[in-house]
XYZ file of C-alpha atoms in Angstrom:
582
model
C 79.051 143.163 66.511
C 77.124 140.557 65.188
C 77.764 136.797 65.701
C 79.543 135.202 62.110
C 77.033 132.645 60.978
C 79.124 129.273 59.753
C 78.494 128.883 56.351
C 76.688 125.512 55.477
C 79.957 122.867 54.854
C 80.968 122.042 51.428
C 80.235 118.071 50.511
C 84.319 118.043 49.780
C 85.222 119.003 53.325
C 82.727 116.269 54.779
C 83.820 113.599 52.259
C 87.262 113.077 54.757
C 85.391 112.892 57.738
C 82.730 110.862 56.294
C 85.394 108.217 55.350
C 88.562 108.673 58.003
C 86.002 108.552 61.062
C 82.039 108.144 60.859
C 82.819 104.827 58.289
C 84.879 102.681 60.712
C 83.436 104.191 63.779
C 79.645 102.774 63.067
C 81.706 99.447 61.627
C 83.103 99.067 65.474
C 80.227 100.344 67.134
C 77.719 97.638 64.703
C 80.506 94.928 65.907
C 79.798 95.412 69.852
C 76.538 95.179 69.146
C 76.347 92.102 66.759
C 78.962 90.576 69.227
C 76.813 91.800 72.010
C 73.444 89.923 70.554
C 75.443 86.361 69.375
C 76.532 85.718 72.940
C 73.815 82.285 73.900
C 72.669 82.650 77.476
C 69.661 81.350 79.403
C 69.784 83.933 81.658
C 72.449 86.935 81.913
C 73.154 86.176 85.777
C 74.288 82.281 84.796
C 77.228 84.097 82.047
C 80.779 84.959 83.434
C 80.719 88.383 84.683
C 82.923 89.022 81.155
C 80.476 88.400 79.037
C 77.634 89.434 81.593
C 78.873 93.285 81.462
C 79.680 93.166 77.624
C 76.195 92.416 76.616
C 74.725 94.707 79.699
C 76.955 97.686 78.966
C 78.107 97.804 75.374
C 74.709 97.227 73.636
C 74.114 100.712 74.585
C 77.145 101.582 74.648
C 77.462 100.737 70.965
C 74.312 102.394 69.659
C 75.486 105.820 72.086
C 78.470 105.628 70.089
C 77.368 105.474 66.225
C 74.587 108.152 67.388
C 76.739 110.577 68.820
C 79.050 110.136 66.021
C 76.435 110.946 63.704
C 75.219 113.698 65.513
C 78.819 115.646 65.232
C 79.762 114.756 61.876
C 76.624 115.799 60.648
C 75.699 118.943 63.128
C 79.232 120.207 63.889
C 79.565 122.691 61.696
C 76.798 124.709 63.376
C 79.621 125.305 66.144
C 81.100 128.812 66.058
C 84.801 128.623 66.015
C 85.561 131.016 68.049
C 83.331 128.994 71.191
C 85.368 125.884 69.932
C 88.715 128.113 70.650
C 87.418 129.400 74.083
C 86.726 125.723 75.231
C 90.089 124.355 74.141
C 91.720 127.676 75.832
C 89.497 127.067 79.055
C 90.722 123.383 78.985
C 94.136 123.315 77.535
C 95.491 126.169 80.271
C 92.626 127.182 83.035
C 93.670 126.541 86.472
C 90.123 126.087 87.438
C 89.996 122.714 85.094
C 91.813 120.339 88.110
C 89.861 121.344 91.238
C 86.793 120.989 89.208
C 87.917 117.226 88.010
C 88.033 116.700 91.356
C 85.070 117.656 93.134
C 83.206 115.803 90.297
C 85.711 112.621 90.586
C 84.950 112.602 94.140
C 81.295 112.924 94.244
C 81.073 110.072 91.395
C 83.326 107.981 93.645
C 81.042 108.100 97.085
C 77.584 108.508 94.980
C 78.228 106.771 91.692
C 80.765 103.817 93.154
C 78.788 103.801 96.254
C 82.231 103.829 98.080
C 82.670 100.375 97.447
C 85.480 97.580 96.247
C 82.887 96.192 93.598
C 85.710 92.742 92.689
C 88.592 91.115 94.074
C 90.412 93.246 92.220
C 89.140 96.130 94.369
C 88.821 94.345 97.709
C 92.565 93.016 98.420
C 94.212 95.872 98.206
C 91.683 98.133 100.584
C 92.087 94.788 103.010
C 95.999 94.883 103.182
C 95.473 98.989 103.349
C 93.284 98.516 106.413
C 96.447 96.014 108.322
C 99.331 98.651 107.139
C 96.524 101.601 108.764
C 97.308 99.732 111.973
C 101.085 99.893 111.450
C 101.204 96.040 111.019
C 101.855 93.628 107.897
C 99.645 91.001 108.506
C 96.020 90.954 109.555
C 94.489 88.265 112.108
C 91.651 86.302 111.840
C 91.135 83.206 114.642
C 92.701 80.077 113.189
C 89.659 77.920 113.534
C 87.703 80.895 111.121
C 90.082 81.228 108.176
C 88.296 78.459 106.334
C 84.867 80.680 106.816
C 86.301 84.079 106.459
C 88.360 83.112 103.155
C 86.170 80.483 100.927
C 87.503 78.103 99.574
C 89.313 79.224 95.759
C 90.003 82.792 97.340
C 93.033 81.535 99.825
C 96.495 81.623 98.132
C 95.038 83.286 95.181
C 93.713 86.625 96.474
C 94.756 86.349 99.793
C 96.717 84.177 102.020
C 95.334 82.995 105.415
C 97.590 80.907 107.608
C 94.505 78.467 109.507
C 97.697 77.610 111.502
C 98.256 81.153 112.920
C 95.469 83.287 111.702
C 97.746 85.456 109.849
C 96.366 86.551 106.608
C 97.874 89.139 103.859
C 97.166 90.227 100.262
C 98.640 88.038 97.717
C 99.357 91.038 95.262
C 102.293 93.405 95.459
C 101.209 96.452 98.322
C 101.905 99.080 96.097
C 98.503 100.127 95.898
C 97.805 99.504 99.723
C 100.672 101.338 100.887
C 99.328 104.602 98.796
C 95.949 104.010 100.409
C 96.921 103.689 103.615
C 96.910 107.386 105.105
C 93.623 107.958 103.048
C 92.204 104.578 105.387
C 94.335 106.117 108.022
C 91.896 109.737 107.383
C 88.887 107.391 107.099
C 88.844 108.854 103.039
C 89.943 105.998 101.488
C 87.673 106.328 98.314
C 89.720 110.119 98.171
C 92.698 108.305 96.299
C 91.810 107.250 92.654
C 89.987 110.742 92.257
C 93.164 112.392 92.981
C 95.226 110.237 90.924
C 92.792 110.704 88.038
C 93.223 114.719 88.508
C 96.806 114.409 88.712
C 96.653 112.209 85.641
C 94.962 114.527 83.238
C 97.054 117.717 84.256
C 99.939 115.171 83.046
C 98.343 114.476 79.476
C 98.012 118.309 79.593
C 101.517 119.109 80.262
C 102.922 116.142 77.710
C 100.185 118.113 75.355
C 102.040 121.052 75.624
C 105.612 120.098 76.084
C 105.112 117.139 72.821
C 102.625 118.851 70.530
C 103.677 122.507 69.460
C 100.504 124.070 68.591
C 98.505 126.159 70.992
C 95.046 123.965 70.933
C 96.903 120.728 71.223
C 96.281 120.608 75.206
C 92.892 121.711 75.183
C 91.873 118.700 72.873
C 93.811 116.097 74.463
C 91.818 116.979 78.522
C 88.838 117.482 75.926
C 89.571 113.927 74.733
C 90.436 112.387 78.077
C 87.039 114.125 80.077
C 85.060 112.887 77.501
C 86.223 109.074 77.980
C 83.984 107.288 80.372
C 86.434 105.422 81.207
C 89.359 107.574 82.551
C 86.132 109.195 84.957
C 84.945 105.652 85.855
C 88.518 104.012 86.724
C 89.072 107.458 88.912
C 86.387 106.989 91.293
C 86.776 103.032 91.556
C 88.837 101.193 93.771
C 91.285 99.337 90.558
C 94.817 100.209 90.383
C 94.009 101.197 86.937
C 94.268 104.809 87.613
C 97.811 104.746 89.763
C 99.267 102.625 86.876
C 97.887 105.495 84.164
C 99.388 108.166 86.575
C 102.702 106.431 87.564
C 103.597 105.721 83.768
C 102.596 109.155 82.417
C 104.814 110.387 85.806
C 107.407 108.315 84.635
C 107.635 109.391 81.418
C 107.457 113.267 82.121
C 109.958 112.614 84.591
C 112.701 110.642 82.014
C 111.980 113.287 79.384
C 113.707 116.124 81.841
C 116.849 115.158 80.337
C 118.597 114.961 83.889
C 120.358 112.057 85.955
C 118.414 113.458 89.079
C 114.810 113.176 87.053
C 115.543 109.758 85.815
C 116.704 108.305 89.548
C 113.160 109.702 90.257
C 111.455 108.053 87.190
C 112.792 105.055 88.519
C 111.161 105.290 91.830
C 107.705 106.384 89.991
C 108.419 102.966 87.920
C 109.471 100.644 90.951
C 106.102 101.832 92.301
C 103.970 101.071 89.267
C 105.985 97.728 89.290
C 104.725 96.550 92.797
C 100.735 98.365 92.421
C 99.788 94.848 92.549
C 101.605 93.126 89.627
C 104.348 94.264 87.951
C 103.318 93.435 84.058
C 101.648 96.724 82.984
C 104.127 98.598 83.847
C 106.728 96.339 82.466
C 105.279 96.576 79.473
C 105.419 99.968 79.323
C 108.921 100.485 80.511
C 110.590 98.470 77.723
C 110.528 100.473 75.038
C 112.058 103.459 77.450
C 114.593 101.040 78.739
C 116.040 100.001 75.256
C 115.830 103.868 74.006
C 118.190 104.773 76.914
C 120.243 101.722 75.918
C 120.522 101.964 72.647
C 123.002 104.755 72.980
C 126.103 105.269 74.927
C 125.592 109.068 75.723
C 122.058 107.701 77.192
C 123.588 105.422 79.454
C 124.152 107.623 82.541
C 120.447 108.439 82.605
C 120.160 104.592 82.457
C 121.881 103.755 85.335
C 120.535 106.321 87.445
C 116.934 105.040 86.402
C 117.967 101.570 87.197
C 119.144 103.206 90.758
C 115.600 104.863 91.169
C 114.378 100.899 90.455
C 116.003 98.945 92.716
C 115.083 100.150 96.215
C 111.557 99.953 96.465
C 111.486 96.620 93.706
C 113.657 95.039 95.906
C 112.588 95.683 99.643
C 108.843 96.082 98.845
C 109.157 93.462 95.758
C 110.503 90.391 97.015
C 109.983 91.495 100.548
C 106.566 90.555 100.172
C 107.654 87.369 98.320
C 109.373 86.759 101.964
C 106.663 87.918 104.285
C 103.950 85.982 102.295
C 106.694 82.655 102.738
C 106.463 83.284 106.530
C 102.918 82.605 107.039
C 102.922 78.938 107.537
C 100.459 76.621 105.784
C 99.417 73.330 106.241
C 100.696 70.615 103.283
C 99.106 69.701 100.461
C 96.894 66.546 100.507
C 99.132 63.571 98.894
C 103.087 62.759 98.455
C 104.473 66.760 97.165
C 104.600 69.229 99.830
C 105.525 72.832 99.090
C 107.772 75.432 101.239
C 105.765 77.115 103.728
C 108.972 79.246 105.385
C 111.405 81.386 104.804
C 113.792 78.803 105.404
C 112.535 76.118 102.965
C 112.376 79.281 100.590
C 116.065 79.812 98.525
C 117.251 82.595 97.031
C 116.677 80.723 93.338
C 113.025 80.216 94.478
C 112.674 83.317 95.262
C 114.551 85.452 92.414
C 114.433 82.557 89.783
C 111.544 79.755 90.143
C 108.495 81.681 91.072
C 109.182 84.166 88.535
C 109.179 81.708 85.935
C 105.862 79.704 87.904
C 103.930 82.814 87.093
C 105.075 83.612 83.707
C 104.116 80.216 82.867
C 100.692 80.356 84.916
C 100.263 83.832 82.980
C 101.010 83.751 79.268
C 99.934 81.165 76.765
C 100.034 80.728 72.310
C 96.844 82.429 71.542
C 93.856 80.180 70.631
C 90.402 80.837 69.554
C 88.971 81.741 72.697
C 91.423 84.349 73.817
C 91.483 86.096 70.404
C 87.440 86.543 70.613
C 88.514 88.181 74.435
C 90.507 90.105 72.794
C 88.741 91.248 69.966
C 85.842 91.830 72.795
C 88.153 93.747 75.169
C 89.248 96.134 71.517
C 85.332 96.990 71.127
C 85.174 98.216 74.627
C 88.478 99.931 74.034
C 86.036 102.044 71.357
C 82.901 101.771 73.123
C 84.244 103.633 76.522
C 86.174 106.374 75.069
C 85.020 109.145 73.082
C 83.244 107.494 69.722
C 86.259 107.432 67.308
C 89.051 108.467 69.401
C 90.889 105.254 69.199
C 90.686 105.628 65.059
C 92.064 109.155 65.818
C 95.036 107.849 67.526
C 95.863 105.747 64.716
C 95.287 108.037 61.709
C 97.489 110.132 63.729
C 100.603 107.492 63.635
C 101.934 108.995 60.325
C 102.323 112.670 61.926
C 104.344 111.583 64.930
C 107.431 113.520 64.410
C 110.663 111.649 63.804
C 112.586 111.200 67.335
C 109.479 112.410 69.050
C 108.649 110.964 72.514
C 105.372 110.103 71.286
C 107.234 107.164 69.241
C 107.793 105.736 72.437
C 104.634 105.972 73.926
C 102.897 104.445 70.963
C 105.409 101.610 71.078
C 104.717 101.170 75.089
C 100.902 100.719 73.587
C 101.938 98.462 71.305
C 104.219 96.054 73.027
C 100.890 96.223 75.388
C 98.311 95.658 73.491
C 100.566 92.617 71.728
C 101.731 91.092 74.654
C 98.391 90.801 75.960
C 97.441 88.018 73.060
C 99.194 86.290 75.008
C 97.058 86.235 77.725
C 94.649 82.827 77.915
C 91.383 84.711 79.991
C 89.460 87.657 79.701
C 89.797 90.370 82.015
C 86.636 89.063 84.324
C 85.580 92.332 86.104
C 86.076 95.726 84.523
C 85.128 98.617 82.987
C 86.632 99.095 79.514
C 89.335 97.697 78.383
C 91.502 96.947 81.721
C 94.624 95.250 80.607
C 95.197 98.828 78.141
C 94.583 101.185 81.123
C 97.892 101.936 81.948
C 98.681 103.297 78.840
C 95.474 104.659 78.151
C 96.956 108.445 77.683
C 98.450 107.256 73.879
C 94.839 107.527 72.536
C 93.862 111.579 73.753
C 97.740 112.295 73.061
C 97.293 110.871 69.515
C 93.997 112.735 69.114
C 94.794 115.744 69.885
C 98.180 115.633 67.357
C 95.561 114.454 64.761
C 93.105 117.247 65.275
C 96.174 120.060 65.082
C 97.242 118.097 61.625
C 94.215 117.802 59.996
C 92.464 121.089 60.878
C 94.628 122.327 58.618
C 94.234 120.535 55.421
C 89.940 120.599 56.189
C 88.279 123.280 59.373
C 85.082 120.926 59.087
C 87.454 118.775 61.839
C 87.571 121.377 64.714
C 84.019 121.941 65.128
C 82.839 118.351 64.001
C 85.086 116.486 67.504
C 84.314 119.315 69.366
C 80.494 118.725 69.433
C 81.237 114.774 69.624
C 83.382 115.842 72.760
C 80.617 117.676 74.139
C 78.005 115.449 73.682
C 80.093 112.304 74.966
C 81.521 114.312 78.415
C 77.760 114.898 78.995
C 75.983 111.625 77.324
C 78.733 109.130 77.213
C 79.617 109.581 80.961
C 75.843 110.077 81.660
C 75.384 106.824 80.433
C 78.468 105.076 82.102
C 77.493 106.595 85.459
C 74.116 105.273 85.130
C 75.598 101.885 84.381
C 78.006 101.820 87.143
C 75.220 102.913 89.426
C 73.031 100.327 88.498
C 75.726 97.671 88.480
C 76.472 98.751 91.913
C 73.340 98.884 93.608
C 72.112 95.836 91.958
C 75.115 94.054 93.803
C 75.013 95.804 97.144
C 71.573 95.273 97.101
C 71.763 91.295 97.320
C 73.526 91.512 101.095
C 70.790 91.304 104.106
C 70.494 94.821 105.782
C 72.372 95.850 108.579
C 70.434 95.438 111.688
C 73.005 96.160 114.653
C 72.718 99.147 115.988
C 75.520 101.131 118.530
C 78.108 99.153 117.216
C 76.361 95.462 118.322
C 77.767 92.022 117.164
C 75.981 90.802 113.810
C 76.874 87.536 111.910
C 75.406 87.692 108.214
C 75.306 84.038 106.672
C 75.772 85.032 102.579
C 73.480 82.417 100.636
C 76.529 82.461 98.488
C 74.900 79.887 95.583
C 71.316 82.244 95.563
C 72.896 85.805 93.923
C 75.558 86.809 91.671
C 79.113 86.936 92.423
C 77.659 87.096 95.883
C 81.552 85.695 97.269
C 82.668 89.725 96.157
C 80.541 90.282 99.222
C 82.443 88.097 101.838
C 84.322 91.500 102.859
C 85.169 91.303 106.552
C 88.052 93.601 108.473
C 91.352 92.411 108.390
C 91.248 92.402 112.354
C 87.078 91.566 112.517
C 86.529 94.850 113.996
C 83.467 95.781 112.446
C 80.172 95.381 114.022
C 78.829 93.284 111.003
C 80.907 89.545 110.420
C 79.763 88.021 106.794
C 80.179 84.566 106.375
C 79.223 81.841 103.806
C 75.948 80.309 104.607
C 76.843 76.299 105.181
C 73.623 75.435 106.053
C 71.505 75.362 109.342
C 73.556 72.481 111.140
C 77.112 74.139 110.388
C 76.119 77.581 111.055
C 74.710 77.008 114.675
C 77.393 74.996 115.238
C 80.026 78.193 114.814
C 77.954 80.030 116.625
C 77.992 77.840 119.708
C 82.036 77.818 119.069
C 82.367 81.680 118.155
C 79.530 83.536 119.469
C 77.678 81.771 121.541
C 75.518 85.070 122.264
C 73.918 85.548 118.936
C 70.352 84.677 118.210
C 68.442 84.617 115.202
C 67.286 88.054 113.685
C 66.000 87.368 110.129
C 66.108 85.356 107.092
C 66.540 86.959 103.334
C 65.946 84.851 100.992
C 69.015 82.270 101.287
C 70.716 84.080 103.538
C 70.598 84.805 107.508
C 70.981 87.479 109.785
C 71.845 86.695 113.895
C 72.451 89.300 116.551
C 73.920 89.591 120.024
C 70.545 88.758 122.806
C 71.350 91.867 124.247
C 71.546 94.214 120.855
C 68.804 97.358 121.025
C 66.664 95.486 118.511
C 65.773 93.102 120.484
C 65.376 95.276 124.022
C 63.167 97.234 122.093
C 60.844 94.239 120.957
C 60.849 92.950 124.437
C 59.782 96.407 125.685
C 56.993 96.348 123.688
C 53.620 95.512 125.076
């Protein structure tokens, strides 16, 4: 039987596609561009890393976008719809769909993220993983180090290092460190994000199925989601971006059971997305849930069970860590006001009441000029990392949510997000994407795919049209992201000295912290210094021999690279061998 040719598309059944989609999608992807090329810089690598990876990654990023729109608005059609309805059956209910995710999550996440806690962001968490690995709550550095191993700006705000005891711990919430802890315990900890990112798109599958009634709806939303760079990219990094998209989609499968037993266990998924590493994402999401349940009395059984599931784990993990970090004893402030450094000095209103408030006030601010152009900023790469047009999709697709669907709610968790975060006075520093709308992320291929099922129906020029755009952006878009994050990564790994010890030998790495690029993300060390390999800032010649008198009196000097220094033990192999020499 011969293959049906499509007939060439009728300039009526363009027109909406022409106007709903291609229109404002080249508006948004001309704005990254133009708001790319107005950014005044002397050199990229002297702009905040914000602005750095906006004009590095969404000036192609951009143009991608308004040519691969172009491509399927105008060359869709030349799709056969009955391969369009084999991929969306393949994706919307093959088993094979998750394992492959995986494998491919995984290799990007050793190959394309090198393995590696890129920012701050990244690094804590894998640090506090590493002391809870060792079935402890605190790492140890020696006393008279702290001030070397933590720089200066990093201690009390990333982590907190006691130069009184040593003692050093995370200053986020462990929720993230306590998931990666038996994947550091395996020596896989880079295994985690890629499984959280599988996990999360059989969720937007199953909320596809169990929300949208119409047989293709699944197969476009995982269509939708694959072809985001950015769900792939946060799955093989080391954020907590992808456990907050996972925990709130759990949540919300979980609550929509019906049952007192699911919602107990929505509230565990939810104390857990609470304490990742700060709880605002997720309490941003939760709200609109929480009020739902409240606003009626028949809902309120469900509410106090979820309220149950909340309280053990936001307590003792929660505040416990508000404790434990109080315990760790630092010395007072330079001048008159001195701050609690104990447990004791610590009361219950500091603790449940005071510091609450401290970081509200340290977080959220009125909006002003400069955070609006972050925002606006962060909104382009909203567009610019997910499939070209998917985020004017999920808005043409608000008028065909069904009245007292669950999809309400998840639109108004976006919202209350994406509003709440005006009130946020800095940009997002590191990230791919837009970070601060990661965890609810899954509105935008849920929306999509409800779109596509509507308007396939008034005009067929839809189905084939996104299909090709989804094709050409799971193989280009994330081709292009991977190459970016690749690049990115080995262009920063790439300013450390090499490693020269070999067998496990002593080496001391002096970072030439002012001579590279956000060279203080590279000040890694292990929680307990047990790797070979000890970085440290370089403080100049004088200071540096005289910690290695103190410290490591062994070491002798191995190499120089460019501003920074490398010194080994006397006795390492590199140096036997050199001697052997004749």
């Amino acid at each position: 039987m011969s293959q049906e040719i499509p007939s060439p598309p009728s300039s009526n059944g363009r027109r909406p596609l022409l106007l709903q989609l291609l229109l404002p999608g080249l508006i948004l992807a001309q704005a990254a561009i133009v708001m790319a090329l107005s950014i005044q810089y002397d050199s990229i690598y002297n702009l905040d890393i914000f602005y750095h990876q906006f004009i590095r990654h969404e000036l192609p990023g951009g143009f991608l976008a308004a040519l691969l729109l172009l491509i399927g608005i105008f060359f869709g059609h030349r799709l056969a719809p009955n391969r369009v309805d084999h991929l969306l059956r393949f994706l919307g209910s093959h088993p094979a769909v998750a394992p492959i995710t995986l494998v491919s999550l995984c290799l990007g996440s050793y190959f394309v993220y090198h393995n590696h806690p890129l920012a701050m962001d990244e690094i804590v968490p894998l640090f506090q993983a590493k002391i809870f690995a060792e079935g402890r709550l605190t790492g140890l550095f020696p006393p008279e180090m702290v001030d070397w191993l933590v720089i200066k700006g990093f201690n009390n705000y990333f982590l907190k290092a006691s130069p009184i005891t040593g003692e050093v711990v995370s200053i986020y919430w462990p929720g993230l460190a306590l998931l990666l802890t038996p994947f550091v315990k395996l020596g896989l900890p880079w295994l985690l994000n890629p499984l959280l990112g599988t996990g999360t798109l059989l969720l937007i599958r199953h909320l596809a199925n169990k929300l949208i009634p119409h047989p293709a709806a699944a197969g476009w939303a995982v269509l939708f989601t694959l072809a985001s760079p950015v769900f792939g990219v946060y799955a093989i990094s080391y954020y907590s971006m992808a456990a907050h998209l996972f925990l709130n989609l759990l949540y919300m499968a979980l609550l929509l059971q019906g049952t007192r037993k699911h919602a107990f266990l929505a509230g565990l998924a939810g104390s857990l997305a609470l304490v990742l590493h700060q709880p605002v994402p997720h309490l941003l999401f939760c709200l609109p849930w929480i009020v739902w349940l409240a606003w009626r009395r028949e809902r309120w059984a469900l509410l106090l069970a979820l309220i149950g599931g909340y309280l053990p784990l936001s307590l003792v993990v929660g505040y416990g860590w508000y404790w434990l970090r109080g315990t760790i004893p630092m010395p007072p402030p330079p001048g008159p006001l001195r701050l609690p450094s104990t447990t004791e000095e610590l009361s219950l209103a500091d603790l449940l009441i005071r510091q609450p408030l401290a970081i509200v006030a340290h977080t959220f601010s009125l909006p002003n000029a400069i955070s609006l152009r972050f925002r606006f900023m962060e909104l382009l790469k909203l567009f610019t990392w997910a499939l070209p047009g998917l985020p004017i999709l999920a808005l043409l697709a608000i008028r065909f949510i069904p009245k007292g669907s669950p999809l309400r709610l998840l639109t108004a968790s976006a919202l209350v997000t994406f509003a709440l975060f005006f009130f946020i006075p800095f940009s997002q520093g590191h990230g791919w994407g837009n970070r601060y709308f990661h965890s609810v992320w899954a509105i935008l291929p849920l929306l999509g795919a409800l779109f596509l099922v509507e308007a396939e129906k008034r005009n067929p020029l839809w189905k084939p049209c996104l299909a090709l755009l989804g094709l050409l952006s799971l193989l280009l878009g994330n081709g292009l992201r991977a190459y970016e994050v690749d690049q990115f990564l080995s262009e920063h790994l790439a300013q450390r000295p090499p490693v020269l010890s070999r067998d496990g030998e002593r080496q001391i790495t002096f970072l030439g912290l002012q001579g590279g690029y956000y060279m203080q993300d590279l000040l890694i060390n292990d929680p307990f210094l047990r790797d070979p390999v000890i970085y440290l800032p370089n403080r100049g010649a004088t200071a540096n021999q005289a910690l290695l008198a103190r410290q490591f009196p062994n070491m002798v000097f191995a190499g120089r690279y460019g501003l920074s220094t490398v010194y080994l033990d006397r006795n390492a192999a590199l140096f036997r061998e050199t001697s052997a020499k004749p």
